[in-house]
């Protein structure tokens, strides 16, 4: 049996399995910790630093990133001390400096009372990417691994291999779906979907003629052992109803 | 909730195509009367022939097989294919995989829409005025279907013998 450890978060006790991350333990108590890069389906990466909390463990008091920090022994966690708020405010300020247009950051800045940035430091570009890596992890979860980090410091970016249109991409746009700031753009016009500089020709429903998916998406579903047809979901449903009508 | 596995039994011959099920479903799940956001769809064919369609909660679901993040799970106890929308990454593989088109992706709420039997108290069955949709224990549903089918077959054979 797995070992249960009792910890205290904001004065409330909770028993969690050894190795549980503080963020999940807090969630069990209904204590909300703000996050940007965390996604329930994806492994934690600790990139955005927004979920910092104060941990008192073995006589030491320190800031920790709650999505990555495992419960290994008895500890006390504080999620809303002045030190935590200060840390979150500076994280929000840094993100906002990079992406002043991101509405999610503007909302956070308002909520946490982050001072407006000195105009000398505001970036003069419309970058929306906070380098949280959700897209990288989502693509990896699908088994495609088309995205990765490149560069360091301010020049760190997320690109497909060699910054070329990604060969293994399905055009499913899951990366855009999980992006917290809407930085990844998908263009769809007629029978063309464009993402990461790659154009996909969409498959036409053999029943109604609507363009509904990329060939690569259907092949991927097929590789999961599911037989797919080139009929769009709408027509499949109608066809099934028709079959029921006849039987 | 009792432990007996229950399922939605749909009798198209009793359906009067009023669309109450669609409204009840979209109200319960999305908080608005909007059939396009309903997990059940009423297909209206020629006069008098209507078929309400919703998730079959398949025994080996294609959507679950296609889901890479375990956001879709077949609950072995209740038989329901459930969604954990927090685990969905929006790849739409489930939508492409379902052979019956019974999952649609909602791009606004960023979660797939499929019948979850309202957690054991389906609104569509509750409000169907003609009991075309009923929520019944699986055994009763299956035996009733079997009985009706055999009755149909008997009638057909009887006709053939005339």
XYZ file of C-alpha atoms in Angstrom:
409
model
C 0.000 0.000 0.000
C 1.169 3.499 -0.712
C 2.212 5.600 2.206
C -0.111 8.402 3.279
C 1.383 11.601 4.620
C -0.556 14.226 6.494
C 0.284 17.796 5.620
C -1.208 21.164 6.504
C -2.213 23.693 3.858
C -3.383 27.093 5.083
C -4.122 25.567 8.476
C -6.168 22.690 7.103
C -5.036 19.085 7.247
C -5.059 16.651 4.349
C -3.590 13.153 3.976
C -2.081 12.490 0.571
C -0.046 9.739 -1.020
C 3.708 10.171 -0.853
C 4.889 11.927 -4.000
C 1.674 13.869 -4.582
C 2.389 17.393 -5.775
C 1.381 20.239 -3.471
C -0.893 21.656 -6.176
C -2.953 18.437 -6.277
C -3.081 18.236 -2.486
C -4.390 21.815 -2.337
C -6.971 20.975 -4.962
C -8.245 18.152 -2.768
C -8.957 20.737 -0.080
C -10.560 23.059 -2.600
C -7.770 25.591 -2.196
C -7.140 27.318 -5.483
C -3.621 28.108 -6.611
C -3.284 30.105 -9.832
C -1.474 28.389 -12.710
C -0.637 29.065 -16.339
C 1.557 26.205 -17.545
C -0.169 23.450 -15.558
C -2.574 21.148 -17.389
C -4.250 18.144 -15.800
C -3.504 15.935 -18.796
C 0.167 16.843 -19.100
C 3.213 16.237 -16.935
C 4.151 19.286 -14.831
C 7.030 21.371 -16.114
C 7.267 24.277 -13.673
C 7.777 26.855 -16.381
C 5.447 29.704 -15.501
C 6.348 29.937 -11.769
C 2.921 31.341 -10.954
C 1.889 28.517 -8.623
C 4.544 29.308 -6.022
C 3.672 28.666 -2.386
C 5.562 28.880 0.883
C 6.656 25.566 2.347
C 7.839 24.914 5.901
C 9.657 21.610 5.958
C 12.324 20.236 8.306
C 12.689 23.602 9.989
C 13.229 25.485 6.743
C 10.910 28.008 5.207
C 11.106 28.455 1.457
C 9.206 29.244 -1.733
C 8.371 26.233 -3.898
C 6.676 25.700 -7.229
C 3.594 23.744 -6.140
C 2.964 21.910 -9.432
C 6.397 20.235 -9.198
C 7.037 19.986 -5.461
C 6.285 16.498 -4.141
C 5.058 15.740 -0.645
C 7.834 13.607 0.866
C 7.195 14.135 4.557
C 5.214 16.227 7.002
C 5.125 19.848 5.907
C 3.166 23.003 6.300
C 2.144 24.960 3.214
C 0.931 28.531 2.943
C -0.677 29.691 -0.268
C -1.442 33.306 0.505
C 1.300 34.856 2.629
C 2.767 38.228 1.691
C 5.903 36.483 0.441
C 3.838 34.275 -1.872
C 1.869 37.237 -3.159
C 5.110 39.155 -3.801
C 6.524 36.217 -5.755
C 3.358 35.875 -7.822
C 3.249 39.590 -8.503
C 6.793 39.623 -9.807
C 6.093 36.576 -11.976
C 3.009 38.238 -13.440
C 5.013 41.435 -14.005
C 7.694 39.528 -15.921
C 5.161 37.672 -18.056
C 3.295 40.880 -18.737
C 6.526 42.548 -19.752
C 6.996 39.873 -22.367
C 3.366 39.654 -23.496
C 1.565 42.896 -22.703
C -1.298 41.963 -25.050
C -2.240 38.692 -23.342
C -5.660 39.149 -21.758
C -5.141 36.343 -19.237
C -2.092 38.228 -17.911
C -3.915 41.548 -17.893
C -6.663 39.916 -15.801
C -4.114 38.437 -13.405
C -2.354 41.801 -13.101
C -5.645 43.432 -12.165
C -6.460 40.676 -9.666
C -3.067 40.852 -7.956
C -2.716 44.600 -8.175
C 0.429 44.489 -10.275
C 1.760 47.967 -10.938
C 1.677 49.124 -14.565
C 5.035 48.626 -16.215
C 7.453 51.407 -16.761
C 7.142 52.179 -20.449
C 10.913 51.854 -20.918
C 10.657 48.122 -20.250
C 7.546 47.240 -22.193
C 8.401 45.114 -25.170
C 7.464 46.629 -28.486
C 6.086 43.548 -30.139
C 2.921 41.525 -30.169
C 4.363 38.320 -28.733
C 1.700 36.317 -26.928
C 3.852 33.286 -26.052
C 4.856 33.021 -22.386
C 7.070 29.962 -23.078
C 5.020 27.764 -20.756
C 5.504 24.713 -22.966
C 1.944 23.429 -22.763
C 1.932 23.038 -26.556
C 5.225 21.126 -26.436
C 3.824 18.702 -23.872
C 0.462 18.351 -25.611
C 2.144 17.420 -28.884
C 4.358 14.948 -27.019
C 1.272 13.447 -25.338
C -0.146 12.768 -28.778
C 3.104 11.031 -29.650
C 4.074 13.491 -32.375
C 6.783 15.568 -30.673
C 6.687 18.307 -33.277
C 7.493 21.171 -30.942
C 10.379 22.033 -28.696
C 12.179 24.852 -26.948
C 15.059 26.574 -28.693
C 17.441 29.291 -27.525
C 18.080 30.639 -24.054
C 17.067 33.586 -21.944
C 15.077 36.258 -23.750
C 15.642 34.440 -27.060
C 13.989 31.252 -25.855
C 11.216 30.279 -28.242
C 9.043 27.348 -29.154
C 9.542 26.063 -32.672
C 9.143 22.923 -34.789
C 12.412 21.142 -35.662
C 14.762 23.502 -37.569
C 11.958 26.083 -37.492
C 10.563 24.450 -40.621
C 6.990 23.275 -41.298
C 6.755 20.190 -39.023
C 6.745 16.904 -40.907
C 5.041 14.840 -38.174
C 2.323 17.413 -37.473
C -1.282 16.212 -37.744
C -2.742 19.681 -38.032
C -5.019 18.792 -35.095
C -4.346 22.134 -33.407
C -4.294 20.638 -29.906
C -1.263 22.897 -29.280
C -3.422 25.932 -29.991
C -6.220 24.557 -27.823
C -4.047 24.170 -24.731
C -2.197 27.485 -25.184
C -3.250 29.719 -22.273
C -2.673 32.976 -24.141
C -3.862 32.149 -27.663
C -0.380 32.559 -29.100
C -0.659 29.765 -31.664
C -2.535 30.784 -34.760
C -4.551 28.391 -36.903
C -5.854 29.606 -40.222
C -8.617 27.720 -41.963
C -9.911 28.776 -45.323
C -11.834 26.515 -47.674
C -9.948 23.254 -47.942
C -6.733 24.563 -46.360
C -5.717 24.601 -42.708
C -2.447 26.292 -41.867
C -0.520 25.892 -38.626
C 3.193 26.246 -37.794
C 3.828 27.302 -41.385
C 2.502 24.070 -42.784
C -0.508 23.879 -45.031
C -2.860 20.937 -44.758
C -5.322 20.018 -47.442
C -8.543 19.062 -45.659
C -10.456 15.867 -46.299
C -13.887 16.310 -47.785
C -16.829 14.410 -46.313
C -17.905 11.868 -48.932
C -21.500 12.390 -47.886
C -22.098 16.156 -47.518
C -18.941 17.543 -49.110
C -17.851 19.623 -46.079
C -14.139 19.823 -45.288
C -13.791 18.382 -41.809
C -10.324 17.000 -40.949
C -6.781 16.547 -42.176
C -5.674 13.270 -43.727
C -3.045 13.015 -40.984
C -5.699 13.280 -38.251
C -7.683 10.411 -39.726
C -4.522 8.314 -40.135
C -3.660 8.939 -36.485
C -7.087 7.756 -35.345
C -6.651 4.727 -37.592
C -3.305 3.978 -35.912
C -5.147 3.740 -32.567
C -6.925 0.668 -33.890
C -10.103 2.526 -34.775
C -11.482 2.209 -38.258
C -12.262 5.634 -39.652
C -14.310 6.675 -42.613
C -14.114 9.800 -44.698
C -17.582 10.751 -43.559
C -17.847 13.733 -41.233
C -19.217 13.225 -37.689
C -22.470 15.007 -38.572
C -23.204 12.686 -41.488
C -22.154 9.614 -39.507
C -24.770 10.455 -36.910
C -27.470 11.063 -39.498
C -26.529 7.862 -41.354
C -26.728 5.857 -38.141
C -30.182 7.299 -37.438
C -31.204 6.328 -40.973
C -30.006 2.769 -40.391
C -32.055 2.603 -37.185
C -35.065 3.811 -39.114
C -34.759 0.939 -41.579
C -34.152 -1.817 -39.041
C -27.370 5.612 -7.045
C -28.092 1.918 -7.086
C -25.507 -0.486 -8.387
C -27.628 -1.985 -11.155
C -26.285 -0.901 -14.508
C -28.836 1.283 -16.235
C -29.019 2.577 -19.757
C -31.058 4.808 -21.990
C -33.549 2.894 -24.021
C -34.878 4.750 -27.004
C -38.065 3.661 -28.743
C -38.235 5.721 -31.971
C -41.789 4.533 -32.656
C -42.940 6.449 -29.573
C -41.071 9.642 -30.503
C -43.279 12.556 -31.545
C -40.273 14.708 -32.588
C -41.077 17.447 -30.084
C -37.393 17.987 -29.295
C -37.978 18.303 -25.552
C -35.050 15.953 -24.929
C -32.694 18.282 -26.836
C -33.833 21.272 -24.807
C -33.635 19.427 -21.487
C -30.146 18.187 -22.379
C -28.728 21.531 -23.488
C -30.262 23.268 -20.484
C -28.748 20.764 -18.062
C -25.301 20.787 -19.671
C -24.897 24.272 -21.110
C -27.516 26.259 -19.220
C -29.380 27.287 -22.337
C -32.076 26.035 -24.677
C -29.930 25.286 -27.717
C -30.416 21.992 -29.584
C -27.056 22.418 -31.342
C -25.382 22.103 -27.925
C -27.444 19.072 -26.971
C -25.897 15.628 -26.483
C -28.998 14.070 -28.022
C -30.226 14.860 -31.512
C -33.671 14.170 -32.935
C -33.496 13.263 -36.610
C -36.718 14.027 -38.404
C -37.163 11.994 -41.568
C -40.368 11.691 -43.556
C -43.640 12.390 -41.774
C -43.898 10.587 -38.512
C -40.481 8.960 -38.589
C -38.092 10.442 -36.061
C -35.039 8.953 -34.419
C -33.445 10.422 -31.286
C -29.698 9.726 -31.410
C -27.219 9.845 -28.581
C -24.110 8.069 -27.295
C -24.456 4.291 -27.105
C -21.903 4.016 -24.259
C -20.204 1.280 -26.339
C -18.608 -1.728 -24.680
C -15.306 -1.087 -26.465
C -15.551 2.611 -27.283
C -13.600 4.016 -30.226
C -13.429 7.433 -28.549
C -11.681 5.966 -25.508
C -9.264 4.047 -27.733
C -8.377 7.254 -29.562
C -8.010 9.467 -26.470
C -4.306 9.920 -25.664
C -4.723 11.645 -22.318
C -7.333 9.405 -20.660
C -9.794 12.298 -20.601
C -12.352 9.804 -21.853
C -12.772 6.716 -19.713
C -15.155 3.782 -19.802
C -16.465 3.351 -16.275
C -16.528 -0.413 -15.835
C -19.043 -0.223 -13.003
C -21.702 2.045 -14.467
C -20.853 1.359 -18.112
C -20.811 5.083 -18.857
C -18.099 6.634 -21.033
C -17.191 9.708 -18.987
C -15.245 12.852 -19.814
C -12.805 14.622 -17.557
C -12.683 17.932 -19.406
C -9.667 19.099 -17.389
C -7.676 16.325 -19.043
C -8.778 17.169 -22.582
C -6.167 18.759 -24.820
C -8.560 19.426 -27.688
C -7.019 17.139 -30.320
C -10.488 16.042 -31.500
C -9.390 12.442 -32.024
C -12.535 11.231 -30.237
C -14.723 13.180 -32.623
C -12.972 11.603 -35.609
C -13.024 8.139 -34.035
C -16.693 7.765 -33.053
C -18.283 5.716 -35.854
C -21.695 7.164 -34.970
C -20.781 10.836 -34.752
C -21.957 10.988 -31.163
C -19.194 13.243 -29.854
C -18.870 16.866 -30.872
C -16.113 19.196 -29.758
C -17.193 22.465 -28.178
C -14.485 24.965 -29.101
C -15.851 27.596 -26.720
C -15.777 25.515 -23.557
C -12.830 23.485 -24.915
C -14.353 20.158 -24.092
C -16.014 17.358 -26.058
C -19.763 17.071 -25.736
C -21.144 13.583 -25.259
C -23.908 11.991 -23.274
C -22.856 11.321 -19.672
C -26.314 10.098 -18.626
C -26.397 13.235 -16.450
C -24.456 11.332 -13.801
C -27.233 8.786 -13.378
C -30.373 10.883 -13.752
C -30.781 11.699 -17.451
C -32.824 14.826 -18.106
C -33.960 13.659 -21.571
C -35.684 10.597 -20.108
C -37.174 12.669 -17.306
C -38.849 15.131 -19.663
C -39.760 12.900 -22.630
C -43.556 13.229 -22.724
C -44.186 9.906 -24.463
C -41.567 7.735 -22.726
C -39.773 7.248 -26.036
C -36.617 7.701 -23.976
C -36.488 5.657 -20.815
C -33.749 5.087 -18.302
C -34.018 1.458 -17.318
C -31.896 -1.275 -15.772
C -29.785 -2.875 -18.486
C -31.318 -6.329 -18.049
C -34.885 -5.099 -18.447
C -33.927 -2.984 -21.458
C -32.186 -5.845 -23.180
C -34.956 -8.338 -22.552
C -37.617 -5.869 -23.668
C -35.691 -5.219 -26.901
C -35.313 -8.970 -27.433
C -39.007 -9.531 -26.822
C -39.985 -6.789 -29.246
C -37.582 -8.062 -31.886
C -38.816 -11.644 -31.597
C -42.412 -10.413 -31.754
C -41.526 -8.513 -34.932
C -39.875 -11.617 -36.388
C -42.862 -13.785 -35.440
C -45.183 -11.314 -37.138
C -43.035 -11.307 -40.271
C -42.907 -15.099 -40.375
C -46.661 -15.259 -39.763
C -47.179 -12.912 -42.688
C -44.929 -15.020 -44.886
C -46.889 -18.175 -44.037
C -50.201 -16.703 -45.054
